[in-house]
Amino acid sequence: MAQSIAPPSSATPASGAAVPTTLPAKAILPWAVFFGLLMLVLLYFVGAEQGATSLISGTGVHEWVHDGRHLLGFPCH
């Protein structure tokens, strides 16, 4: 009852086969810029929002990101 399985032919795709689509760079660029800026803002709050460069007074932001600060290797003590 063994059946031999022939490899699919690469010359012609099977009917109903998924065909990958390409995305133009112009479609990805706005999202890449948005997420890049978002990452820079998050990096600022985790790494530099304390002391002389603080935009928000108090220690709330520092305490909120304290463990993330240590996880990423930023000194805070």
C-alpha positions as YAML, in Angstrom:
chain: A
units: angstrom
residues:
- id: 1
  name: MET
  ca: [0.00, 0.00, 0.00]
- id: 2
  name: ALA
  ca: [2.93, 2.28, -0.36]
- id: 3
  name: GLN
  ca: [2.33, 5.12, -2.73]
- id: 4
  name: SER
  ca: [5.08, 6.98, -4.47]
- id: 5
  name: ILE
  ca: [4.83, 10.74, -4.22]
- id: 6
  name: ALA
  ca: [6.25, 12.60, -7.17]
- id: 7
  name: PRO
  ca: [7.76, 16.02, -6.49]
- id: 8
  name: PRO
  ca: [5.74, 18.88, -7.95]
- id: 9
  name: SER
  ca: [6.92, 20.29, -11.23]
- id: 10
  name: SER
  ca: [8.46, 23.74, -10.84]
- id: 11
  name: ALA
  ca: [7.76, 24.67, -14.44]
- id: 12
  name: THR
  ca: [4.03, 25.20, -14.00]
- id: 13
  name: PRO
  ca: [2.34, 26.03, -10.67]
- id: 14
  name: ALA
  ca: [-0.58, 23.90, -9.63]
- id: 15
  name: SER
  ca: [-4.02, 25.33, -10.00]
- id: 16
  name: GLY
  ca: [-5.01, 27.27, -6.88]
- id: 17
  name: ALA
  ca: [-1.46, 27.47, -5.58]
- id: 18
  name: ALA
  ca: [-0.57, 30.50, -3.49]
- id: 19
  name: VAL
  ca: [1.51, 33.04, -5.34]
- id: 20
  name: PRO
  ca: [3.56, 35.44, -3.20]
- id: 21
  name: THR
  ca: [2.88, 39.09, -3.82]
- id: 22
  name: THR
  ca: [5.48, 41.80, -3.74]
- id: 23
  name: LEU
  ca: [5.07, 45.03, -1.80]
- id: 24
  name: PRO
  ca: [6.58, 48.14, -3.27]
- id: 25
  name: ALA
  ca: [8.95, 50.12, -1.07]
- id: 26
  name: LYS
  ca: [6.63, 53.13, -1.29]
- id: 27
  name: ALA
  ca: [3.94, 51.15, 0.55]
- id: 28
  name: ILE
  ca: [6.30, 50.06, 3.33]
- id: 29
  name: LEU
  ca: [8.21, 53.32, 3.82]
- id: 30
  name: PRO
  ca: [5.55, 55.28, 5.79]
- id: 31
  name: TRP
  ca: [5.08, 52.37, 8.19]
- id: 32
  name: ALA
  ca: [8.83, 51.92, 8.60]
- id: 33
  name: VAL
  ca: [9.22, 55.62, 9.43]
- id: 34
  name: PHE
  ca: [6.30, 55.49, 11.88]
- id: 35
  name: PHE
  ca: [7.62, 52.45, 13.74]
- id: 36
  name: GLY
  ca: [11.16, 53.84, 13.68]
- id: 37
  name: LEU
  ca: [10.00, 57.06, 15.36]
- id: 38
  name: LEU
  ca: [7.91, 55.06, 17.83]
- id: 39
  name: MET
  ca: [10.97, 52.99, 18.75]
- id: 40
  name: LEU
  ca: [13.06, 56.14, 19.25]
- id: 41
  name: VAL
  ca: [10.42, 57.60, 21.59]
- id: 42
  name: LEU
  ca: [10.27, 54.35, 23.55]
- id: 43
  name: LEU
  ca: [14.06, 54.22, 23.71]
- id: 44
  name: TYR
  ca: [14.10, 57.77, 25.07]
- id: 45
  name: PHE
  ca: [11.59, 56.98, 27.80]
- id: 46
  name: VAL
  ca: [13.35, 53.78, 28.81]
- id: 47
  name: GLY
  ca: [16.89, 55.09, 28.53]
- id: 48
  name: ALA
  ca: [16.96, 58.82, 29.16]
- id: 49
  name: GLU
  ca: [13.77, 59.99, 30.87]
- id: 50
  name: GLN
  ca: [15.38, 60.82, 34.18]
- id: 51
  name: GLY
  ca: [17.45, 63.58, 35.67]
- id: 52
  name: ALA
  ca: [18.48, 66.65, 33.69]
- id: 53
  name: THR
  ca: [16.89, 65.51, 30.41]
- id: 54
  name: SER
  ca: [13.53, 64.70, 31.98]
- id: 55
  name: LEU
  ca: [10.46, 65.93, 30.10]
- id: 56
  name: ILE
  ca: [8.02, 64.71, 32.74]
- id: 57
  name: SER
  ca: [8.54, 65.77, 36.35]
- id: 58
  name: GLY
  ca: [8.57, 63.22, 39.13]
- id: 59
  name: THR
  ca: [9.71, 59.62, 39.17]
- id: 60
  name: GLY
  ca: [6.60, 57.98, 37.68]
- id: 61
  name: VAL
  ca: [8.10, 57.23, 34.28]
- id: 62
  name: HIS
  ca: [11.33, 56.00, 35.86]
- id: 63
  name: GLU
  ca: [9.48, 53.59, 38.12]
- id: 64
  name: TRP
  ca: [7.26, 52.40, 35.27]
- id: 65
  name: VAL
  ca: [10.21, 51.44, 33.02]
- id: 66
  name: HIS
  ca: [12.66, 50.52, 35.79]
- id: 67
  name: ASP
  ca: [12.91, 46.79, 35.01]
- id: 68
  name: GLY
  ca: [13.07, 47.40, 31.27]
- id: 69
  name: ARG
  ca: [15.90, 49.82, 31.90]
- id: 70
  name: HIS
  ca: [17.93, 47.11, 33.63]
- id: 71
  name: LEU
  ca: [16.96, 44.51, 31.01]
- id: 72
  name: LEU
  ca: [18.35, 46.74, 28.24]
- id: 73
  name: GLY
  ca: [21.51, 47.56, 30.21]
- id: 74
  name: PHE
  ca: [20.80, 51.21, 31.06]
- id: 75
  name: PRO
  ca: [22.18, 52.32, 34.43]
- id: 76
  name: CYS
  ca: [19.67, 54.07, 36.66]
- id: 77
  name: HIS
  ca: [21.02, 53.87, 40.20]
...
